[in-house]
CSV table of C-alpha atoms in Angstrom, one decimal:
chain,number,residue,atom,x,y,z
A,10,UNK,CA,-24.2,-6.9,-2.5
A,11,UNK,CA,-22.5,-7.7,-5.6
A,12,UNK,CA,-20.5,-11.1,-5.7
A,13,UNK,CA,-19.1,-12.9,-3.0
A,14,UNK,CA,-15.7,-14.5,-3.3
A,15,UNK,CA,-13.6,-17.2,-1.3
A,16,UNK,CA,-10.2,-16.4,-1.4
A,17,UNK,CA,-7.2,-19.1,-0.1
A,18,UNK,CA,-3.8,-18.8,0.3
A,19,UNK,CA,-3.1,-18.8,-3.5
A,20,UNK,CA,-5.4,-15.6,-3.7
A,21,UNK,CA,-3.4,-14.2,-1.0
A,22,UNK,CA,-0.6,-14.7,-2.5
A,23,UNK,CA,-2.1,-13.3,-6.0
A,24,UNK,CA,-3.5,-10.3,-3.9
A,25,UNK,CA,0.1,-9.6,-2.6
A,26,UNK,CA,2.2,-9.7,-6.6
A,27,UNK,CA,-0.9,-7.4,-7.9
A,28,UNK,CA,-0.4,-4.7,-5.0
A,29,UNK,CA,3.2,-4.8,-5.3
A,30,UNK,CA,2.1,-3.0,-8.8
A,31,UNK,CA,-0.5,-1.2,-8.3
A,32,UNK,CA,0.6,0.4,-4.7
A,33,UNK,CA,2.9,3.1,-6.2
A,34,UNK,CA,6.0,2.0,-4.4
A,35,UNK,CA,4.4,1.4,-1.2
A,36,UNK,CA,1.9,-0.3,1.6
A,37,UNK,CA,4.8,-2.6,2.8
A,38,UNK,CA,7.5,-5.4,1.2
A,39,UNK,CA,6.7,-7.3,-1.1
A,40,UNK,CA,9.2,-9.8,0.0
A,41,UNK,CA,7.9,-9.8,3.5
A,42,UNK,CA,4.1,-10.1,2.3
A,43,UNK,CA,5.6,-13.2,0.4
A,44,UNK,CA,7.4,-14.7,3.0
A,45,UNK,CA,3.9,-13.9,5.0
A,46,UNK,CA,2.1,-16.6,2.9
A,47,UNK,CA,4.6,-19.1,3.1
A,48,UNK,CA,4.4,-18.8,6.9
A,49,UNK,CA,0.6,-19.4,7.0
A,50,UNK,CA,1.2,-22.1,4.8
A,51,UNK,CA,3.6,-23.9,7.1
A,52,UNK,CA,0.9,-22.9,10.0
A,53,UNK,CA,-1.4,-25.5,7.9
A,54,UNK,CA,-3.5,-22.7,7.4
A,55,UNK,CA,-5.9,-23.9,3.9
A,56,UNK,CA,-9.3,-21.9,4.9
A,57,UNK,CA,-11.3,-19.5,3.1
A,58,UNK,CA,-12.2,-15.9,3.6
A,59,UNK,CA,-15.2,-14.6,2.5
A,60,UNK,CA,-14.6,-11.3,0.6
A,61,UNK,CA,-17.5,-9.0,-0.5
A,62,UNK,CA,-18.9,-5.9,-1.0
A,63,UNK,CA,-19.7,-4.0,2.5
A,64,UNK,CA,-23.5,-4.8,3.5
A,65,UNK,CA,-24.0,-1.4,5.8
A,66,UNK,CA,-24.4,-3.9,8.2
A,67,UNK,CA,-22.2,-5.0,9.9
A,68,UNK,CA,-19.9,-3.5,12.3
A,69,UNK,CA,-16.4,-3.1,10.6
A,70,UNK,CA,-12.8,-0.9,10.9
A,71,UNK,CA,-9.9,0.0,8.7
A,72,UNK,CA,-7.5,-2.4,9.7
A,73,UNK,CA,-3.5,-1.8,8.7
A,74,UNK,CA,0.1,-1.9,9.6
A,75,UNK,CA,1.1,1.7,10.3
A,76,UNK,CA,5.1,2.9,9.7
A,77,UNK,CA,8.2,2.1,8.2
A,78,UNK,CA,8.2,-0.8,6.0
A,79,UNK,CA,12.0,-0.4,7.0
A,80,UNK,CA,11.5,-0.2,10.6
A,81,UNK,CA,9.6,-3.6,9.5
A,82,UNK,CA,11.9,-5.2,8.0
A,83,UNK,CA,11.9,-8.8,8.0
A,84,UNK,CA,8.2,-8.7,9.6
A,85,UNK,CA,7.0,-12.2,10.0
A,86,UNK,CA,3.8,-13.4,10.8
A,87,UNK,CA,4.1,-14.0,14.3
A,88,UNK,CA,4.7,-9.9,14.6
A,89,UNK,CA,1.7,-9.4,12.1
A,90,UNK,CA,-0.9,-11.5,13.8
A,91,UNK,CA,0.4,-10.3,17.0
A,92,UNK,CA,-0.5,-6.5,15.9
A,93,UNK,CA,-4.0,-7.7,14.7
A,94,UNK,CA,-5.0,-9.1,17.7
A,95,UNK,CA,-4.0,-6.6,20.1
A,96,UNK,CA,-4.9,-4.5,18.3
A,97,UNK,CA,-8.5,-5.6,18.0
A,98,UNK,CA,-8.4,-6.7,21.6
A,99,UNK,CA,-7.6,-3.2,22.5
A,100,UNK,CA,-10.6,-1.6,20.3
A,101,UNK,CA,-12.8,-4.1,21.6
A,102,UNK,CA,-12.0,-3.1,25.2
A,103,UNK,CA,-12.2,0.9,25.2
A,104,UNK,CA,-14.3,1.4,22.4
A,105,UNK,CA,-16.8,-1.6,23.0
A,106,UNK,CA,-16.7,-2.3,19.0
A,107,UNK,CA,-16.6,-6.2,17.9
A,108,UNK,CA,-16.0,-5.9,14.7
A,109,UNK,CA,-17.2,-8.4,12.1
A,110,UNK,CA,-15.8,-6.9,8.7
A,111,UNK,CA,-12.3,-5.2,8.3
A,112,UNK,CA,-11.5,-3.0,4.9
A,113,UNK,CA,-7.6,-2.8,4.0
A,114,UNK,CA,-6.4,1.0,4.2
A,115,UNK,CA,-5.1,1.2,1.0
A,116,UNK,CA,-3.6,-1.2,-1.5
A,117,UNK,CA,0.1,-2.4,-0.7
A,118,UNK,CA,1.5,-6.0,-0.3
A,119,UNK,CA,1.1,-5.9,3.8
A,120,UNK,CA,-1.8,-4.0,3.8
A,121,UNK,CA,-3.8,-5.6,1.7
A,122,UNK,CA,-3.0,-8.9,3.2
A,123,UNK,CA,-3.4,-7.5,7.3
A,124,UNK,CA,-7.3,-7.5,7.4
A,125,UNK,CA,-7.0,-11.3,5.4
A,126,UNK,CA,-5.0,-12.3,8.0
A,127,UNK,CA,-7.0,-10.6,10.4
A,128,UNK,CA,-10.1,-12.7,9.2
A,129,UNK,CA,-8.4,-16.1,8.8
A,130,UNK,CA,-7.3,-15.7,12.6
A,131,UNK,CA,-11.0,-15.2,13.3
A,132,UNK,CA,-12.0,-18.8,12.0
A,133,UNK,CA,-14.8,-17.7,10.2
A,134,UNK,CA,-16.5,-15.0,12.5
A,135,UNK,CA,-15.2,-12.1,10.3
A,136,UNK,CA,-15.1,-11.3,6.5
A,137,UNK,CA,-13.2,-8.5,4.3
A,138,UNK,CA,-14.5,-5.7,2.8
A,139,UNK,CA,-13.6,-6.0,-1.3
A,140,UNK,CA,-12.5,-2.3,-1.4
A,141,UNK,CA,-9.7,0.3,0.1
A,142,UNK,CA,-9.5,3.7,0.8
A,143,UNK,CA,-7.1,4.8,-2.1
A,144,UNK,CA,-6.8,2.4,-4.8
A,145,UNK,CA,-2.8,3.1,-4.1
A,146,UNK,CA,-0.9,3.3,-1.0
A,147,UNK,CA,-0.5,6.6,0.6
A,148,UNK,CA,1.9,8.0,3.0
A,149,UNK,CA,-1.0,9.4,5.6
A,150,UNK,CA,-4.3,9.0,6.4
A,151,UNK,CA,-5.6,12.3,4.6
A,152,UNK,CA,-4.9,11.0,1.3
A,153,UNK,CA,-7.9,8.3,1.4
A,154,UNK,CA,-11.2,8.8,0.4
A,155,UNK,CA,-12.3,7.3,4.3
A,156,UNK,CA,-10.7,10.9,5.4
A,157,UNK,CA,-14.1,12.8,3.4
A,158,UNK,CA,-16.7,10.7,4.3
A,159,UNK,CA,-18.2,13.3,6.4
A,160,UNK,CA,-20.4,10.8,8.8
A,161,UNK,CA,-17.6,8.0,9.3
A,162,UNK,CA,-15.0,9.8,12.2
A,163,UNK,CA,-11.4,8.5,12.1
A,164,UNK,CA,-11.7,8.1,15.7
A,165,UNK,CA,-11.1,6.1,18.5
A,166,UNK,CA,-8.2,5.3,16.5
A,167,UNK,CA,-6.2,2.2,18.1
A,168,UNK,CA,-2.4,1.0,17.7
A,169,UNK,CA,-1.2,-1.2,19.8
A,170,UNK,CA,2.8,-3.0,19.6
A,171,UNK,CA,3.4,-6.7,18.5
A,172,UNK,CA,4.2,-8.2,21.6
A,173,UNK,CA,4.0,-12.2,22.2
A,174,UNK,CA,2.1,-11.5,25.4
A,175,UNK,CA,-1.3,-9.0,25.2
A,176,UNK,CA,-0.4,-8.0,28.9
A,177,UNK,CA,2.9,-6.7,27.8
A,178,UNK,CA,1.7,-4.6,24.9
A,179,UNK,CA,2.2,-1.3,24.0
A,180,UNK,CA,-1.2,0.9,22.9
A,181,UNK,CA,-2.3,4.1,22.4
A,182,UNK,CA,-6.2,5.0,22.1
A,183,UNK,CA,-6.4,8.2,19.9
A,184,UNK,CA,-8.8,10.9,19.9
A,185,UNK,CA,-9.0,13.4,17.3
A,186,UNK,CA,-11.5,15.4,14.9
A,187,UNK,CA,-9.7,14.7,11.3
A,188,UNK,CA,-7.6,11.9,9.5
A,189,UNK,CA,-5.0,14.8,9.8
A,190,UNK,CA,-5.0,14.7,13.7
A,191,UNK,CA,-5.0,11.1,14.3
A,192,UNK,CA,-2.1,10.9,12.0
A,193,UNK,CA,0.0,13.4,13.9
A,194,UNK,CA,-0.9,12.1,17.1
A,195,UNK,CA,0.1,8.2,15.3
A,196,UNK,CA,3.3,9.6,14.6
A,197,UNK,CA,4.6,10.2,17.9
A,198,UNK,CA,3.3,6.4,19.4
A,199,UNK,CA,5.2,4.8,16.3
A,200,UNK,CA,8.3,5.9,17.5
A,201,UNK,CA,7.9,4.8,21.2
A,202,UNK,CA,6.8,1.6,19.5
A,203,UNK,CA,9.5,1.2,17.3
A,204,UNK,CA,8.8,2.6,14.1
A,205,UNK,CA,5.6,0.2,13.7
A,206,UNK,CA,2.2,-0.7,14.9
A,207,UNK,CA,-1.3,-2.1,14.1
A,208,UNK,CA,-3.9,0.4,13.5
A,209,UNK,CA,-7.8,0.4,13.8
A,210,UNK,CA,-10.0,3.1,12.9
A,211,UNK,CA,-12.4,4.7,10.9
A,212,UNK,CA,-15.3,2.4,13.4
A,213,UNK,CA,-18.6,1.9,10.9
A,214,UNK,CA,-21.4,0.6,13.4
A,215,UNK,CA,-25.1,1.4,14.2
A,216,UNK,CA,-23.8,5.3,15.9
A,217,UNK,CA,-23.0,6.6,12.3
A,218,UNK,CA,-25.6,4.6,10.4
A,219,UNK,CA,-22.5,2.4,9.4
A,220,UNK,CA,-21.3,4.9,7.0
A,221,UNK,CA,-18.4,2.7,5.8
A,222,UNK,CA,-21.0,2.7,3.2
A,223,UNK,CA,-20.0,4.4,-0.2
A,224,UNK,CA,-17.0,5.6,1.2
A,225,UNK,CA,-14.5,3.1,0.3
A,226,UNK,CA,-13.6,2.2,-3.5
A,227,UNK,CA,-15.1,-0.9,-4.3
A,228,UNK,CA,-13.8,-4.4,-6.2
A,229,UNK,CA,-10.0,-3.2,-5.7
A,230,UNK,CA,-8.7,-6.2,-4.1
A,231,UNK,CA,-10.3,-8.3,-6.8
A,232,UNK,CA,-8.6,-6.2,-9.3
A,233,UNK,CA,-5.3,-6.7,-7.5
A,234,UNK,CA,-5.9,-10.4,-7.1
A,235,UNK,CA,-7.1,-11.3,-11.1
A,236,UNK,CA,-3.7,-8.7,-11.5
A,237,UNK,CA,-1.8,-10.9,-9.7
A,238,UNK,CA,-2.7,-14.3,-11.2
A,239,UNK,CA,-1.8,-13.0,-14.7
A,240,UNK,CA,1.5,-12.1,-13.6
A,241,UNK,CA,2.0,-15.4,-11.4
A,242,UNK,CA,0.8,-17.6,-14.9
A,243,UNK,CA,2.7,-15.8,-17.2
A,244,UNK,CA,4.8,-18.7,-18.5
A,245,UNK,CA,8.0,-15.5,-19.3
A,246,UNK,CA,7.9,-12.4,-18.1
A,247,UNK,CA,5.3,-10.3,-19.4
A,248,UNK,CA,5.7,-7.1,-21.2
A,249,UNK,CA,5.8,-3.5,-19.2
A,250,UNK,CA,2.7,-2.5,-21.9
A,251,UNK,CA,0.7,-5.7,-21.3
A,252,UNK,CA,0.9,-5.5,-17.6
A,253,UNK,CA,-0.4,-1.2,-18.1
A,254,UNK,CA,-2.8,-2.6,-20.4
A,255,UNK,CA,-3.9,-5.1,-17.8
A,256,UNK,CA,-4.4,-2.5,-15.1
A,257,UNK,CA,-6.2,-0.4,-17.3
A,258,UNK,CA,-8.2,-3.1,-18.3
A,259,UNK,CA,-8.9,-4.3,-14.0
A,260,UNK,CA,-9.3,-0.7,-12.7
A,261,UNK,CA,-11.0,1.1,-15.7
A,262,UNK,CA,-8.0,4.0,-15.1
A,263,UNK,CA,-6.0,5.1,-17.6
A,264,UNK,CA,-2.6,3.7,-17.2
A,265,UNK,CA,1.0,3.7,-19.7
A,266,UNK,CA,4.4,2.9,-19.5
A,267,UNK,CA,6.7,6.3,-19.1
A,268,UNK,CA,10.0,3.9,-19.2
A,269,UNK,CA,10.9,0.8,-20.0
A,270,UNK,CA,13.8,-1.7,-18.8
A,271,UNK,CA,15.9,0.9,-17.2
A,272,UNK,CA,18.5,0.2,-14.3
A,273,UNK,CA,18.0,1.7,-10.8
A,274,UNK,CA,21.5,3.4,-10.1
A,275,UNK,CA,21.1,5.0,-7.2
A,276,UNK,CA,19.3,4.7,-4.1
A,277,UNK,CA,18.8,7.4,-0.7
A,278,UNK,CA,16.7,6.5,1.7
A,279,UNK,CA,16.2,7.6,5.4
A,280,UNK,CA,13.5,7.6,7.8
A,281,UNK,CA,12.4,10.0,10.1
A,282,UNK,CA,11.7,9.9,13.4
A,283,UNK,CA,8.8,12.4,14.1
A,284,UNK,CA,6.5,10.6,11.3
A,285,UNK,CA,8.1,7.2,11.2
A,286,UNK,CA,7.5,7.6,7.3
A,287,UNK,CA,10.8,6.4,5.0
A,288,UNK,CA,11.8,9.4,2.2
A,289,UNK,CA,13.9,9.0,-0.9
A,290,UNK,CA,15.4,9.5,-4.2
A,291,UNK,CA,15.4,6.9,-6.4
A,292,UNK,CA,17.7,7.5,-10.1
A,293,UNK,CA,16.4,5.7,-13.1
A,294,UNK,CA,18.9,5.3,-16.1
A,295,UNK,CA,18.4,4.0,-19.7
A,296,UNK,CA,22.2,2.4,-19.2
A,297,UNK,CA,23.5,0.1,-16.4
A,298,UNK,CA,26.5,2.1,-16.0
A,299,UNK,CA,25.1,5.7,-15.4
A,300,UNK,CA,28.4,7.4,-17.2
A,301,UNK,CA,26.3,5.8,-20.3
A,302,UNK,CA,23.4,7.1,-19.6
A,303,UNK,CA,21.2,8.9,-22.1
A,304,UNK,CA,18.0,9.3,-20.4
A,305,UNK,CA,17.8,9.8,-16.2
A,306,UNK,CA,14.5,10.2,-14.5
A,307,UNK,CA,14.4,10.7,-10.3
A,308,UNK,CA,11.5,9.6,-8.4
A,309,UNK,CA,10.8,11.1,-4.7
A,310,UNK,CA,9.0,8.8,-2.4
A,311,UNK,CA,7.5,9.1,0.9
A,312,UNK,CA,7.1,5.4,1.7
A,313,UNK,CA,5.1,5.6,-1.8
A,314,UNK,CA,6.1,7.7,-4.7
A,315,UNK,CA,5.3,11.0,-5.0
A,316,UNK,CA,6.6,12.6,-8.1
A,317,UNK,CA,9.0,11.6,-11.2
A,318,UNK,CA,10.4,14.1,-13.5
A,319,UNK,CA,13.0,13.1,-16.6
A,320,UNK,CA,16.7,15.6,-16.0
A,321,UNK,CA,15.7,16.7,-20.0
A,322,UNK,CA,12.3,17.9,-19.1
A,323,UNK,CA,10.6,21.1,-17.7
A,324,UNK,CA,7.7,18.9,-16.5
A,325,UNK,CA,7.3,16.3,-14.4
A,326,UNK,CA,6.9,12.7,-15.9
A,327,UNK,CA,4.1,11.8,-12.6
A,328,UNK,CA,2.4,13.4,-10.0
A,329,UNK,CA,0.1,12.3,-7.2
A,330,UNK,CA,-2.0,11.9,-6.6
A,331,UNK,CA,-2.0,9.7,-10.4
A,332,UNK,CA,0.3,6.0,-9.0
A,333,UNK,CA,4.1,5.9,-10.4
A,334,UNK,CA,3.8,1.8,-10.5
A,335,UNK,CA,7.2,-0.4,-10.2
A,336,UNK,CA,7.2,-3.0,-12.3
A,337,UNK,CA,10.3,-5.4,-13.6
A,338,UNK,CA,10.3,-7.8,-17.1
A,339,UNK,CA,13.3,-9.2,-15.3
A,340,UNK,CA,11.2,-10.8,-12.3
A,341,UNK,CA,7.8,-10.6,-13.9
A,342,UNK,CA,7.1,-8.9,-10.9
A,343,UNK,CA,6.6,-5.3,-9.0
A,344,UNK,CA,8.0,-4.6,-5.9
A,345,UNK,CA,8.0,-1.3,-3.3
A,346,UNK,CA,10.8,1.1,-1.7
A,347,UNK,CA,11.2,-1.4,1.0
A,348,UNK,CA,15.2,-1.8,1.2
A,349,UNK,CA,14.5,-5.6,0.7
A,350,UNK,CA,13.0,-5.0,-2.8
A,351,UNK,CA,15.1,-2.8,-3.6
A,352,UNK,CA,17.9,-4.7,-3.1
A,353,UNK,CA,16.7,-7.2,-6.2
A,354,UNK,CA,17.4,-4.0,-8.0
A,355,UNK,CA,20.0,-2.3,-6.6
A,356,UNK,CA,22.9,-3.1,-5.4
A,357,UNK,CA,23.7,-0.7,-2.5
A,358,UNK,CA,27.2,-2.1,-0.6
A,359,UNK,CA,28.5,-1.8,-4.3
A,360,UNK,CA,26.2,1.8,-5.2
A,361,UNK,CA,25.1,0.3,-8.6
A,362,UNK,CA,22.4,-1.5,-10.6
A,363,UNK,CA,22.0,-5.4,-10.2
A,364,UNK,CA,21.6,-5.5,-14.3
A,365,UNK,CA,18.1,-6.6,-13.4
A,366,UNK,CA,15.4,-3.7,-15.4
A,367,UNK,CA,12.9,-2.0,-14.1
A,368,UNK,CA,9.4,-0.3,-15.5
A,369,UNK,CA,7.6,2.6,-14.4
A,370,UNK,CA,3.8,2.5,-15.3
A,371,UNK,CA,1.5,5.7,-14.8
A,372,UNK,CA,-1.8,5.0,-13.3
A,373,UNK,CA,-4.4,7.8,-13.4
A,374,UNK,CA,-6.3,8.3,-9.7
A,375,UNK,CA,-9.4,6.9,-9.5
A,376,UNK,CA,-12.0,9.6,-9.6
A,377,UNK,CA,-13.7,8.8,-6.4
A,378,UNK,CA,-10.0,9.0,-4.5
A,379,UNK,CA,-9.3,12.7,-6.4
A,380,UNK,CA,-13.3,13.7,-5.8
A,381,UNK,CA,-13.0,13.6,-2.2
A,382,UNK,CA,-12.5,16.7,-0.2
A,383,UNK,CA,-9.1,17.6,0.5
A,384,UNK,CA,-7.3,14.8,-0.7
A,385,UNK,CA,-5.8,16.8,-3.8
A,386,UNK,CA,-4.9,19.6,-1.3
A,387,UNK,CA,-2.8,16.7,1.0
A,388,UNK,CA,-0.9,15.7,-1.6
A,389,UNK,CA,0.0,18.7,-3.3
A,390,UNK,CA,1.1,19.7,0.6
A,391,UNK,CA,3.2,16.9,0.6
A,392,UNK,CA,5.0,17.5,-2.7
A,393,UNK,CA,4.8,21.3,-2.1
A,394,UNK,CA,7.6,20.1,1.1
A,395,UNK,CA,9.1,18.3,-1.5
A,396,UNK,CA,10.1,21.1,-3.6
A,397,UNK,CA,7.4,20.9,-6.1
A,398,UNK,CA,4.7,24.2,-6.1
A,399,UNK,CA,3.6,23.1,-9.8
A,400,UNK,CA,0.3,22.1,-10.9
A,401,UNK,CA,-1.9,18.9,-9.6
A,402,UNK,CA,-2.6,16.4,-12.6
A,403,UNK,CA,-6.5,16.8,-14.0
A,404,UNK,CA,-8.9,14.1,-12.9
C-alpha cells in the first residue's frame, strides 16, 4: 500500500501553491483554490484526510470540477461542495455506486483540492487516492492515462449543477464507449449549466475487478504537496532553477527553465461555447515595455498550455504533451490562465505588464501519461487545430 498520510488544511493549502506549478497553466485558479481553504477554515473545519495509495478495494471515482475556470470565476466553497455532493448523490442514485475513495483528475489548484473536499465533507467515511490521471492538467478527458486503461470504462459519467437545494439541480447521466465520447457529450451539459459542473466517472468497483488499479500515476499529490511547502517556507522568493530543480527532484522528470523573469504583455482569451474550454495567447517579453523587447515567446492555451515557440526560432520552445509550468520570483508562487491570476500579471484595462516577472519551466511527461494509448495522438489533435502539424516531443 505504500504510506499513508494525514493531510489538514495546511496540506491543502500546500497541495493547492505546488499544482499551481506543476498544472501547466491549468486545472482551475489558483486564487479561488486559496480563497477555498480560507473558507474551510472559517467553516472550523481542522480534520484530517487519509491520503494513500489505491488498495484495489475499494469502490472509488474520478472526482473533478469540469469547465471554464472563467465561467468559474470567483467559485467559492459553498458552489464546490455543492457540486460534490450532488454530484455523488446523483451517481449514487442511477448508478448504485457508494464510493469510498475519490482520485483527482489531473493535477490543478481546484482539482486537486475537489476530491479533499469531497472526503472532508464525508467525516471520515471516504479517503483520497495519492495519484491523478496526468501528472498536469489537461484540456479533455483523452489526454489521461484513466482514458487507456482498457478494463476501467469512463462511464456512467455524472455532472450535476451547484445548486443550494439537491431537488433543484441540474444533472446529466452520460453514457458512452470512450473518454472521447463522454467528453463531447460533457460539453453540451456544461453549457446549459453554465459553463461548469461536477463530474464523476471512471467507477472502479467489484464489475471491473476495480481496475482503478495501476491506472492512475501514483505519489503526485504528495509531490505537489512537499512542492508546495518549499515554496510556502521560502523565507524570499525562490529562484526559477531551484523551483525546476525541485520538481525534478519530486517527480523524477526532467524539468528546466526556458525563461526567466519576463513580463506578460499581452493577454487573449475567449471561451467557447460548444466545449466550455477557455483558448488563448499569452505574449512573453524580456522588457516590460514590449517596444524594448529583445526576446518574445507566445504560449497557446486551451485552459492549460499547449505549445510555446520564441518569434526568433524555427522550433517550438514546448510541446505537450511535456508541462509549460508558470512560475513568478515576484510572488514566489505559480498561478494558471484563470483571468484572476492573470490579472497579478497583467494588467488588462491598461493592455500591459504589472512589472511583476514571470518563469516558464519545462516539465518532461511522465512516461506512464505518454505510454498510454492514444494520449500522444489527442494532443497532437489538439495542437494540430492549433496550427501546429510538427513533431510530438520524445518520451
Amino acid at each position: 500500500m505504500g504510506n499513508v498520510y494525514s493531510y489538514g488544511l495546511s496540506d491543502f493549502q500546500a497541495i493547492a501553491t505546488g499544482a499551481a506549478v506543476l498544472a501547466s497553466g491549468g486545472g482551475g485558479s489558483y486564487s479561488d483554490a486559496c480563497a477555498l481553504v480560507q473558507e474551510l477554515a472559517g467553516q472550523g473545519f481542522s480534520g484530517q484526510v487519509t491520503v494513500q495509495d489505491y488498495d484495489g478495494a475499494t469502490p472509488a471515482c474520478v472526482l473533478a470540477i469540469m469547465g471554464s475556470p472563467d465561467a468559474a470565476s470567483s467559485l467559492d466553497l459553498a458552489a464546490v461542495q455543492n457540486a460534490i455532493s450532488n454530484t455523488l448523490a446523483v451517481q449514487q442514485a442511477y448508478t448504485g455506486l457508494q464510493v469510498g475513495a475519490l482520485i483527482p483528475v489531473e493535477i490543478g489548484p481546484i482539482n486537486s483540492l475537489v476530491p479533499l473536499i469531497g472526503a472532508a465533507m464525508s467525516g471520515g467515511s471516504v479517503w483520497v487516492v495519492n495519484g491523478d490521471g496526468a501528472g498536469r492538467a489537461v484540456p479533455e478527458l483523452p489526454q489521461t492515462t484513466f482514458a487507456g486503461t482498457a478494463a476501467l470504462a469512463p462511464s456512467p459519467a455524472v455532472l450535476a449543477s451547484d445548486a443550494a437545494n439537491p431537488a433543484a439541480a441540474q444533472y446529466a447521466v452520460l453514457g458512452a464507449a470512450t473518454a472521447a465520447g463522454i467528453e463531447t457529450l460533457a460539453g453540451g451539459v456544461l453549457g446549459e449549466f453554465g459553463g461548469y459542473s461536477g463530474i464523476a466517472m471512471w467507477p472502479s468497483n467489484a464489475g471491473n475487478q476495480f481496475a482503478l488499479s495501476g491506472g492512475y500515476l501514483p505519489g503526485t499529490l504528495e509531490q505537489a504537496r512537499l512542492l508546495g511547502l518549499q515554496l510556502l517556507q521560502a523565507v524570499t522568493p525562490l529562484s526559477t532553477a531551484a523551483v525546476a530543480g525541485s520538481i525534478q527532484a519530486l517527480t523524477g522528470r526532467a524539468a528546466r527553465a526556458v525563461v526567466t523573469n519576463f513580463f506578460i504583455t499581452a493577454v487573449s482569451q475567449s471561451t467557447s461555447s460548444a466545449s466550455s474550454l477557455d483558448s488563448g495567447i499569452i505574449r512573453l517579453d524580456n522588457a516590460q515595455d514590449p517596444g524594448q523587447s529583445t526576446e518574445t515567446h507566445y504560449l497557446y492555451n486551451l485552459n492549460e498550455n499547449l505549445i510555446m515557440y520564441s518569434a526568433s526560432s524555427t522550433s517550438p520552445d514546448i510541446v505537450a504533451p511535456d508541462s509549460i509550468c508558470y512560475y513568478s520570483e515576484s510572488t514566489g508562487r505559480g498561478f494558471s490562465n484563470a483571468t484572476d491570476d492573470l490579472a497579478v500579471y497583467f494588467d488588462a484595462a491598461a493592455g500591459r505588464s504589472t512589472g511583476r516577472q514571470v518563469s516558464v519551466i519545462s516539465v518532461q511527461t511522465a512516461p506512464q501519461l505518454y505510454n498510454t494509448p492514444g494520449v500522444v495522438a489527442s494532443f497532437a489533435g489538439l495542437l494540430r487545430n492549433m496550427g501546429y502539424a510538427g513533431g510530438m516531443p520524445p518520451g
